[in-house]
């Protein structure tokens, strides 16, 4: 930032210095031309009256020279009185005077601004020359020195001011960085200090704290998930191990076929948990892409015809409701919703496929006891099972509904529980597409 500020200030100072020099140069040129013109007009007046002295004196350090109609020098300042004419150009017949810059004029040193006047005389026109020092581009060295000194001082002040401002501004950032490093290195739960001023740094601190909140929540969910997964995986293993150890202790008194069936049930539960965990891991990794056009109505109809259910299912299906996605995962989502509804329904399950604006909707409604509003998000937590669910299906994994929601979100949609007169009403919404649209 200091380098940028110094560069910008340097450019500004260069532009301003150039403009000042140009302005002063133009004024100096005009001033010297006015001096030369005034002295020349005075000589013109004297020449017209025939009163020009042979030796001329100029208080403005001007060089003066008067030529008669034959081009002979008849008057001038001491240096050019007996020398050649200092210039050869003369004004046109239509002009009274002319100006040229000569480097140098004859008999003189350095560049001069020479003004020539034509004087009418009966015997012929005379010429009056006045020469003033030409103004260099920098005007004077003192002007350049002053401007350069001011520019350097301005650049230094700008750099120092920028350095101090940036340093003062970055102090809270340094504190936030230090606190964040300590938080991530030692333990979570702490938050960075929020500055009092309502500026970008305060917003940065608030954003960092919000990120830490989400990180702590994610870590807590991960710890809870790991704990619950360990418990659910350990339970069938422990039960199977206990059955086998008891059978091996009293092999003659054990019903081996029944023991085998019990162990197989525990293995089935273990396999279901592992399968669901693997599915959640794949969904979390987002390592798949579904680009198939799926007709939700046709998919639901096929799945209802393929599986036998112990509860009455009443379909309400609208034709040509299509989405872009993965057919197998959408089938898994619908199957999970149907399994959940079958566990909690008393006698009837309503399945609806419809459109809602630009979304395709799939609703599964059972006529059971329903889910309390405060528990509607809890059922989507991994391994979370309500008491009613445990009573109806003690072997459930508690991962069916979380998997269903992750599949919905992977399709840019969502799965929610909405109000209903009776029972639980699960509603899936996914952006719909037309059949002829490209995925």
Short mmCIF file of C-alpha atoms in Angstrom, two decimals:
data_model
loop_
_atom_site.label_atom_id
_atom_site.label_comp_id
_atom_site.label_asym_id
_atom_site.label_seq_id
_atom_site.Cartn_x
_atom_site.Cartn_y
_atom_site.Cartn_z
CA UNK A 1 0.00 0.00 0.00
CA UNK A 2 2.85 2.40 0.79
CA UNK A 3 4.50 1.69 -2.56
CA UNK A 4 1.22 2.21 -4.38
CA UNK A 5 0.55 5.45 -2.51
CA UNK A 6 4.08 6.67 -3.26
CA UNK A 7 3.73 5.79 -6.94
CA UNK A 8 0.38 7.54 -7.27
CA UNK A 9 1.67 10.61 -5.42
CA UNK A 10 4.75 10.69 -7.65
CA UNK A 11 2.59 10.64 -10.76
CA UNK A 12 0.37 13.39 -9.40
CA UNK A 13 3.38 15.53 -8.44
CA UNK A 14 4.91 14.98 -11.89
CA UNK A 15 1.72 16.11 -13.61
CA UNK A 16 1.28 19.14 -11.32
CA UNK A 17 4.97 20.13 -11.68
CA UNK A 18 4.75 19.88 -15.47
CA UNK A 19 1.62 22.01 -15.57
CA UNK A 20 3.23 24.64 -13.28
CA UNK A 21 6.40 24.78 -15.40
CA UNK A 22 4.36 25.10 -18.60
CA UNK A 23 2.27 27.88 -17.10
CA UNK A 24 5.24 29.80 -15.72
CA UNK A 25 7.16 29.31 -18.97
CA UNK A 26 4.32 30.77 -21.01
CA UNK A 27 4.04 33.74 -18.66
CA UNK A 28 7.81 34.35 -18.78
CA UNK A 29 7.81 34.20 -22.59
CA UNK A 30 4.92 36.66 -22.77
CA UNK A 31 6.61 38.99 -20.30
CA UNK A 32 9.91 39.08 -22.18
CA UNK A 33 8.18 39.57 -25.49
CA UNK A 34 6.23 42.45 -24.02
CA UNK A 35 9.53 44.01 -22.81
CA UNK A 36 11.11 43.61 -26.23
CA UNK A 37 8.00 44.92 -27.99
CA UNK A 38 7.80 47.98 -25.71
CA UNK A 39 11.45 48.84 -26.31
CA UNK A 40 11.05 48.29 -30.04
CA UNK A 41 7.96 50.50 -30.26
CA UNK A 42 9.84 53.27 -28.50
CA UNK A 43 12.63 53.00 -31.09
CA UNK A 44 10.06 53.00 -33.89
CA UNK A 45 8.70 56.27 -32.54
CA UNK A 46 12.17 57.80 -32.37
CA UNK A 47 13.08 56.51 -35.83
CA UNK A 48 9.99 58.04 -37.39
CA UNK A 49 10.99 61.41 -35.91
CA UNK A 50 14.63 60.98 -36.90
CA UNK A 51 15.81 61.22 -33.29
CA UNK A 52 17.48 57.84 -32.84
CA UNK A 53 20.83 58.18 -31.01
CA UNK A 54 23.72 56.13 -32.33
CA UNK A 55 24.38 54.31 -29.05
CA UNK A 56 21.34 52.84 -27.34
CA UNK A 57 20.96 51.75 -23.73
CA UNK A 58 18.36 49.28 -22.39
CA UNK A 59 17.71 48.81 -18.66
CA UNK A 60 16.03 45.42 -19.25
CA UNK A 61 19.22 43.77 -20.63
CA UNK A 62 17.75 43.84 -24.11
CA UNK A 63 19.79 44.02 -27.30
CA UNK A 64 18.66 46.84 -29.65
CA UNK A 65 19.64 47.52 -33.24
CA UNK A 66 18.37 49.94 -35.92
CA UNK A 67 19.00 49.47 -39.65
CA UNK A 68 18.42 52.15 -42.32
CA UNK A 69 16.82 51.59 -45.69
CA UNK A 70 20.13 50.27 -47.09
CA UNK A 71 20.50 47.71 -44.29
CA UNK A 72 23.32 49.53 -42.56
CA UNK A 73 23.46 49.61 -38.76
CA UNK A 74 22.84 53.20 -37.69
CA UNK A 75 22.13 52.63 -33.99
CA UNK A 76 22.33 49.89 -31.39
CA UNK A 77 23.43 48.82 -27.98
CA UNK A 78 27.21 48.80 -27.52
CA UNK A 79 27.73 45.12 -28.39
CA UNK A 80 25.98 45.25 -31.76
CA UNK A 81 26.53 48.91 -32.71
CA UNK A 82 29.52 48.16 -34.94
CA UNK A 83 28.72 44.55 -35.67
CA UNK A 84 26.65 42.85 -38.34
CA UNK A 85 22.88 42.93 -38.26
CA UNK A 86 21.67 40.49 -35.65
CA UNK A 87 18.93 39.05 -37.87
CA UNK A 88 18.13 38.81 -41.56
CA UNK A 89 14.36 38.35 -41.42
CA UNK A 90 12.06 41.35 -41.87
CA UNK A 91 8.31 41.71 -41.46
CA UNK A 92 6.16 41.15 -44.50
CA UNK A 93 4.80 44.16 -46.32
CA UNK A 94 1.43 43.45 -44.77
CA UNK A 95 2.79 43.15 -41.20
CA UNK A 96 4.25 45.72 -38.87
CA UNK A 97 6.43 43.29 -36.91
CA UNK A 98 7.65 39.69 -36.86
CA UNK A 99 9.08 37.41 -34.15
CA UNK A 100 11.71 34.69 -34.46
CA UNK A 101 13.81 32.66 -32.02
CA UNK A 102 17.45 32.62 -33.15
CA UNK A 103 20.10 30.39 -31.60
CA UNK A 104 22.13 32.54 -31.45
CA UNK A 105 21.66 35.81 -33.39
CA UNK A 106 24.69 37.15 -35.28
CA UNK A 107 27.23 38.68 -32.92
CA UNK A 108 25.46 37.43 -29.76
CA UNK A 109 25.52 34.41 -27.45
CA UNK A 110 22.71 32.06 -26.43
CA UNK A 111 19.27 31.84 -27.93
CA UNK A 112 17.28 35.04 -28.24
CA UNK A 113 13.70 36.05 -28.95
CA UNK A 114 14.11 38.65 -31.73
CA UNK A 115 11.29 41.05 -32.60
CA UNK A 116 11.61 42.99 -35.90
CA UNK A 117 9.60 46.18 -36.61
CA UNK A 118 9.21 47.88 -39.97
CA UNK A 119 9.45 51.70 -39.79
CA UNK A 120 8.17 53.87 -42.65
CA UNK A 121 10.62 56.53 -43.88
CA UNK A 122 10.40 58.62 -47.07
CA UNK A 123 13.71 57.29 -48.43
CA UNK A 124 12.73 53.70 -47.57
CA UNK A 125 11.71 51.45 -44.68
CA UNK A 126 14.00 51.08 -41.69
CA UNK A 127 14.16 47.94 -39.51
CA UNK A 128 14.27 47.92 -35.73
CA UNK A 129 15.44 44.73 -33.97
CA UNK A 130 14.99 44.02 -30.24
CA UNK A 131 16.39 40.81 -28.80
CA UNK A 132 15.54 39.33 -25.40
CA UNK A 133 16.91 36.20 -23.78
CA UNK A 134 14.90 33.13 -24.83
CA UNK A 135 13.12 31.44 -21.92
CA UNK A 136 14.33 27.82 -21.36
CA UNK A 137 11.74 25.08 -20.82
CA UNK A 138 12.48 24.99 -17.09
CA UNK A 139 12.31 28.83 -16.87
CA UNK A 140 14.89 29.01 -14.05
CA UNK A 141 16.86 26.47 -12.04
CA UNK A 142 15.47 27.90 -8.83
CA UNK A 143 11.92 27.16 -9.96
CA UNK A 144 12.83 23.54 -10.77
CA UNK A 145 14.64 23.18 -7.44
CA UNK A 146 11.65 24.48 -5.48
CA UNK A 147 9.18 22.27 -7.37
CA UNK A 148 11.34 19.15 -6.98
CA UNK A 149 11.80 19.82 -3.27
CA UNK A 150 8.07 20.25 -2.75
CA UNK A 151 7.34 17.10 -4.77
CA UNK A 152 9.82 15.00 -2.79
CA UNK A 153 8.44 16.35 0.47
CA UNK A 154 4.87 15.59 -0.63
CA UNK A 155 5.80 12.05 -1.67
CA UNK A 156 7.56 11.38 1.63
CA UNK A 157 4.63 12.73 3.63
CA UNK A 158 2.18 10.61 1.59
CA UNK A 159 4.29 7.47 2.11
CA UNK A 160 4.68 8.11 5.84
CA UNK A 161 0.98 8.84 6.23
CA UNK A 162 0.02 5.71 4.30
CA UNK A 163 2.48 3.61 6.30
CA UNK A 164 1.10 4.90 9.59
CA UNK A 165 -2.53 4.48 8.48
CA UNK A 166 -2.01 0.93 7.21
CA UNK A 167 -0.01 0.00 10.29
CA UNK A 168 -2.71 1.38 12.58
CA UNK A 169 -5.41 -0.32 10.53
CA UNK A 170 -3.68 -3.70 10.55
CA UNK A 171 -3.19 -3.79 14.32
CA UNK A 172 -6.70 -5.21 14.91
CA UNK A 173 -6.13 -7.63 12.03
CA UNK A 174 -2.95 -8.82 13.69
CA UNK A 175 -4.82 -9.32 16.96
CA UNK A 176 -7.56 -11.26 15.16
CA UNK A 177 -4.94 -13.42 13.44
CA UNK A 178 -3.14 -14.12 16.71
CA UNK A 179 -6.36 -15.01 18.51
CA UNK A 180 -7.49 -17.19 15.60
CA UNK A 181 -4.14 -19.01 15.56
CA UNK A 182 -4.37 -19.64 19.31
CA UNK A 183 -7.98 -20.82 19.02
CA UNK A 184 -7.24 -23.29 16.22
CA UNK A 185 -4.01 -24.48 17.86
CA UNK A 186 -5.35 -25.09 21.37
CA UNK A 187 -9.08 -25.46 21.61
CA UNK A 188 -12.33 -24.31 20.09
CA UNK A 189 -15.08 -22.45 21.85
CA UNK A 190 -13.29 -19.10 22.08
CA UNK A 191 -14.04 -16.19 19.81
CA UNK A 192 -11.95 -13.30 18.45
CA UNK A 193 -12.40 -9.81 19.88
CA UNK A 194 -14.85 -7.65 17.92
CA UNK A 195 -13.61 -4.04 17.45
CA UNK A 196 -15.90 -1.27 18.65
CA UNK A 197 -15.81 0.72 15.42
CA UNK A 198 -18.42 -0.26 12.88
CA UNK A 199 -16.18 -0.76 9.88
CA UNK A 200 -14.78 -3.53 7.71
CA UNK A 201 -12.64 -4.88 10.56
CA UNK A 202 -15.69 -5.32 12.74
CA UNK A 203 -17.42 -7.14 9.91
CA UNK A 204 -14.31 -9.31 9.49
CA UNK A 205 -14.29 -10.22 13.17
CA UNK A 206 -18.01 -11.00 13.10
CA UNK A 207 -17.53 -13.17 10.00
CA UNK A 208 -14.66 -15.02 11.68
CA UNK A 209 -16.79 -15.63 14.79
CA UNK A 210 -19.68 -16.82 12.64
CA UNK A 211 -17.30 -19.20 10.85
CA UNK A 212 -16.02 -20.46 14.20
CA UNK A 213 -19.62 -20.99 15.32
CA UNK A 214 -20.29 -23.11 12.25
CA UNK A 215 -16.99 -24.94 12.72
CA UNK A 216 -17.79 -25.75 16.35
CA UNK A 217 -21.26 -26.88 15.36
CA UNK A 218 -19.78 -29.10 12.64
CA UNK A 219 -17.22 -30.51 15.08
CA UNK A 220 -19.95 -31.18 17.62
CA UNK A 221 -22.03 -32.92 14.97
CA UNK A 222 -18.99 -34.94 13.94
CA UNK A 223 -18.27 -35.95 17.53
CA UNK A 224 -21.90 -36.83 18.08
CA UNK A 225 -22.02 -38.71 14.80
CA UNK A 226 -18.87 -40.65 15.65
CA UNK A 227 -20.19 -41.46 19.12
CA UNK A 228 -23.60 -42.55 17.83
CA UNK A 229 -22.09 -44.54 14.96
CA UNK A 230 -19.72 -46.30 17.36
CA UNK A 231 -22.60 -47.12 19.68
CA UNK A 232 -24.88 -48.37 16.89
CA UNK A 233 -22.11 -50.44 15.36
CA UNK A 234 -21.08 -51.87 18.71
CA UNK A 235 -24.60 -52.91 19.73
CA UNK A 236 -25.17 -55.67 17.10
CA UNK A 237 -21.55 -56.82 17.44
CA UNK A 238 -21.89 -57.07 21.22
CA UNK A 239 -25.21 -58.90 20.95
CA UNK A 240 -23.87 -61.40 18.42
CA UNK A 241 -20.73 -61.96 20.49
CA UNK A 242 -22.76 -62.55 23.64
CA UNK A 243 -24.98 -65.06 21.85
CA UNK A 244 -22.01 -66.99 20.50
CA UNK A 245 -20.08 -66.97 23.79
CA UNK A 246 -23.13 -68.29 25.65
CA UNK A 247 -23.67 -70.94 23.01
CA UNK A 248 -20.05 -72.06 23.19
CA UNK A 249 -20.21 -72.30 26.98
CA UNK A 250 -23.19 -74.67 26.87
CA UNK A 251 -23.14 -76.17 23.40
CA UNK A 252 -25.40 -79.15 24.30
CA UNK A 253 -28.15 -76.93 25.68
CA UNK A 254 -28.20 -74.34 22.82
CA UNK A 255 -30.71 -74.19 20.00
CA UNK A 256 -28.11 -73.63 17.27
CA UNK A 257 -30.55 -72.80 14.46
CA UNK A 258 -32.18 -70.13 16.65
CA UNK A 259 -28.77 -68.80 17.68
CA UNK A 260 -27.72 -68.64 14.04
CA UNK A 261 -30.87 -66.72 13.13
CA UNK A 262 -30.30 -64.26 15.98
CA UNK A 263 -26.67 -63.69 14.98
CA UNK A 264 -27.75 -63.29 11.36
CA UNK A 265 -30.27 -60.63 12.39
CA UNK A 266 -27.53 -58.71 14.18
CA UNK A 267 -25.30 -59.03 11.13
CA UNK A 268 -28.14 -57.75 8.95
CA UNK A 269 -28.51 -54.74 11.21
CA UNK A 270 -24.75 -54.19 11.16
CA UNK A 271 -24.71 -54.43 7.36
CA UNK A 272 -27.58 -51.94 7.10
CA UNK A 273 -25.75 -49.44 9.30
CA UNK A 274 -22.51 -49.81 7.31
CA UNK A 275 -24.38 -49.45 4.02
CA UNK A 276 -26.10 -46.29 5.22
CA UNK A 277 -22.83 -44.87 6.53
CA UNK A 278 -21.16 -45.49 3.17
CA UNK A 279 -24.06 -43.80 1.38
CA UNK A 280 -23.80 -40.76 3.64
CA UNK A 281 -20.04 -40.61 3.07
CA UNK A 282 -20.57 -40.61 -0.70
CA UNK A 283 -23.23 -37.93 -0.42
CA UNK A 284 -20.99 -35.79 1.82
CA UNK A 285 -18.15 -36.11 -0.67
CA UNK A 286 -20.47 -35.09 -3.54
CA UNK A 287 -18.51 -37.49 -5.74
CA UNK A 288 -21.35 -38.18 -8.13
CA UNK A 289 -23.27 -36.33 -10.80
CA UNK A 290 -26.77 -37.18 -11.95
CA UNK A 291 -27.76 -35.84 -15.33
CA UNK A 292 -30.68 -38.09 -16.21
CA UNK A 293 -34.19 -36.78 -16.86
CA UNK A 294 -36.39 -38.59 -14.32
CA UNK A 295 -40.18 -38.68 -14.45
CA UNK A 296 -41.16 -38.63 -10.77
CA UNK A 297 -44.67 -39.91 -11.46
CA UNK A 298 -43.44 -42.90 -13.46
CA UNK A 299 -40.74 -43.64 -10.89
CA UNK A 300 -43.26 -43.63 -8.02
CA UNK A 301 -45.72 -45.79 -9.96
CA UNK A 302 -43.05 -48.40 -10.73
CA UNK A 303 -41.79 -48.52 -7.14
CA UNK A 304 -45.31 -48.89 -5.72
CA UNK A 305 -46.05 -51.73 -8.12
CA UNK A 306 -42.74 -53.46 -7.40
CA UNK A 307 -42.97 -53.62 -3.60
CA UNK A 308 -45.65 -55.05 -1.35
CA UNK A 309 -46.71 -52.94 1.62
CA UNK A 310 -48.70 -53.82 4.65
CA UNK A 311 -50.52 -50.47 4.65
CA UNK A 312 -52.93 -49.13 2.07
CA UNK A 313 -51.21 -46.72 -0.33
CA UNK A 314 -53.28 -44.14 -2.20
CA UNK A 315 -51.40 -42.47 -5.09
CA UNK A 316 -52.16 -38.98 -6.44
CA UNK A 317 -49.82 -38.68 -9.40
CA UNK A 318 -49.64 -35.87 -11.95
CA UNK A 319 -48.14 -36.75 -15.32
CA UNK A 320 -44.99 -35.28 -16.82
CA UNK A 321 -43.38 -34.03 -13.61
CA UNK A 322 -39.68 -34.36 -14.47
CA UNK A 323 -36.41 -33.49 -12.75
CA UNK A 324 -32.73 -33.82 -13.60
CA UNK A 325 -30.84 -36.16 -11.32
CA UNK A 326 -29.83 -39.68 -10.36
CA UNK A 327 -32.71 -42.16 -10.70
CA UNK A 328 -31.28 -44.72 -8.26
CA UNK A 329 -30.77 -42.16 -5.51
CA UNK A 330 -34.22 -40.67 -6.04
CA UNK A 331 -35.63 -44.20 -5.73
CA UNK A 332 -33.63 -44.59 -2.49
CA UNK A 333 -35.08 -41.31 -1.21
CA UNK A 334 -38.66 -42.35 -2.02
CA UNK A 335 -38.15 -45.81 -0.52
CA UNK A 336 -36.83 -44.33 2.71
CA UNK A 337 -39.84 -42.01 2.97
CA UNK A 338 -42.22 -44.89 2.24
CA UNK A 339 -40.55 -47.16 4.80
CA UNK A 340 -40.77 -44.42 7.42
CA UNK A 341 -44.45 -43.77 6.63
CA UNK A 342 -45.24 -47.49 6.77
CA UNK A 343 -43.74 -47.76 10.25
CA UNK A 344 -45.85 -44.90 11.62
CA UNK A 345 -49.09 -45.11 9.64
CA UNK A 346 -52.20 -46.62 11.16
CA UNK A 347 -53.80 -47.84 7.94
CA UNK A 348 -53.23 -45.44 5.01
CA UNK A 349 -50.40 -43.67 3.18
CA UNK A 350 -51.01 -40.96 0.57
CA UNK A 351 -48.34 -40.45 -2.08
CA UNK A 352 -48.60 -37.35 -4.29
CA UNK A 353 -46.57 -36.12 -7.25
CA UNK A 354 -47.36 -32.58 -8.37
CA UNK A 355 -45.94 -29.23 -9.49
CA UNK A 356 -45.49 -26.18 -7.29
CA UNK A 357 -44.36 -23.23 -9.38
CA UNK A 358 -41.01 -24.18 -10.87
CA UNK A 359 -40.53 -27.14 -8.51
CA UNK A 360 -41.45 -30.77 -8.77
CA UNK A 361 -42.99 -32.01 -5.51
CA UNK A 362 -43.22 -35.46 -3.99
CA UNK A 363 -45.36 -35.77 -0.84
CA UNK A 364 -45.68 -38.78 1.45
CA UNK A 365 -48.43 -38.45 4.07
CA UNK A 366 -49.32 -41.10 6.67
CA UNK A 367 -52.30 -41.21 9.01
CA UNK A 368 -50.28 -41.89 12.12
CA UNK A 369 -49.69 -39.78 15.21
CA UNK A 370 -47.48 -37.28 13.34
CA UNK A 371 -44.33 -35.49 14.47
CA UNK A 372 -44.33 -32.61 16.94
CA UNK A 373 -43.17 -29.32 15.44
CA UNK A 374 -40.16 -29.09 17.76
CA UNK A 375 -38.99 -32.53 16.57
CA UNK A 376 -39.33 -31.91 12.81
CA UNK A 377 -35.66 -31.06 12.35
CA UNK A 378 -34.41 -33.55 14.90
CA UNK A 379 -35.60 -36.53 12.84
CA UNK A 380 -33.17 -35.47 10.07
CA UNK A 381 -30.18 -35.66 12.40
CA UNK A 382 -28.01 -38.72 11.94
CA UNK A 383 -28.81 -41.60 14.32
CA UNK A 384 -31.55 -39.48 15.91
CA UNK A 385 -34.61 -41.61 16.71
CA UNK A 386 -37.73 -40.48 18.52
CA UNK A 387 -39.20 -42.74 21.24
CA UNK A 388 -42.18 -43.63 19.03
CA UNK A 389 -39.82 -44.78 16.26
CA UNK A 390 -37.82 -46.97 18.61
CA UNK A 391 -41.01 -48.65 19.85
CA UNK A 392 -42.26 -49.39 16.33
CA UNK A 393 -38.90 -50.52 14.89
CA UNK A 394 -36.15 -51.29 17.38
CA UNK A 395 -33.80 -52.38 14.58
CA UNK A 396 -33.82 -49.09 12.67
CA UNK A 397 -30.54 -47.28 12.02
CA UNK A 398 -31.78 -43.70 12.31
CA UNK A 399 -30.10 -42.86 8.99
CA UNK A 400 -32.95 -43.22 6.51
CA UNK A 401 -34.33 -39.69 6.77
CA UNK A 402 -30.87 -38.01 6.91
CA UNK A 403 -29.92 -39.89 3.75
CA UNK A 404 -33.16 -38.79 2.10
CA UNK A 405 -32.51 -35.14 2.91
CA UNK A 406 -28.89 -35.31 1.68
CA UNK A 407 -30.10 -36.81 -1.61
CA UNK A 408 -32.65 -33.98 -1.94
CA UNK A 409 -30.01 -31.31 -1.32
CA UNK A 410 -27.63 -32.99 -3.76
CA UNK A 411 -30.37 -32.39 -6.38
CA UNK A 412 -30.54 -28.67 -5.43
CA UNK A 413 -33.77 -29.30 -3.56
CA UNK A 414 -34.87 -29.91 0.02
CA UNK A 415 -36.88 -32.33 2.12
CA UNK A 416 -39.05 -30.90 4.90
CA UNK A 417 -41.93 -31.84 7.17
CA UNK A 418 -44.95 -29.61 6.67
CA UNK A 419 -48.27 -29.18 8.47
CA UNK A 420 -51.09 -31.65 7.93
CA UNK A 421 -54.44 -32.42 9.52
CA UNK A 422 -53.19 -35.81 10.68
CA UNK A 423 -49.96 -37.75 10.54
CA UNK A 424 -46.57 -36.73 9.19
CA UNK A 425 -46.36 -35.01 5.79
CA UNK A 426 -42.94 -35.23 4.16
CA UNK A 427 -42.52 -32.89 1.17
CA UNK A 428 -39.68 -33.13 -1.35
CA UNK A 429 -39.09 -30.14 -3.64
CA UNK A 430 -36.64 -30.29 -6.56
CA UNK A 431 -36.32 -27.81 -9.46
CA UNK A 432 -38.24 -29.27 -12.38
CA UNK A 433 -37.01 -29.47 -15.98
CA UNK A 434 -38.70 -30.17 -19.29
CA UNK A 435 -37.93 -33.33 -21.20
CA UNK A 436 -36.29 -31.48 -24.08
CA UNK A 437 -34.03 -29.39 -21.80
CA UNK A 438 -30.32 -30.21 -21.64
CA UNK A 439 -29.17 -31.40 -18.21
#
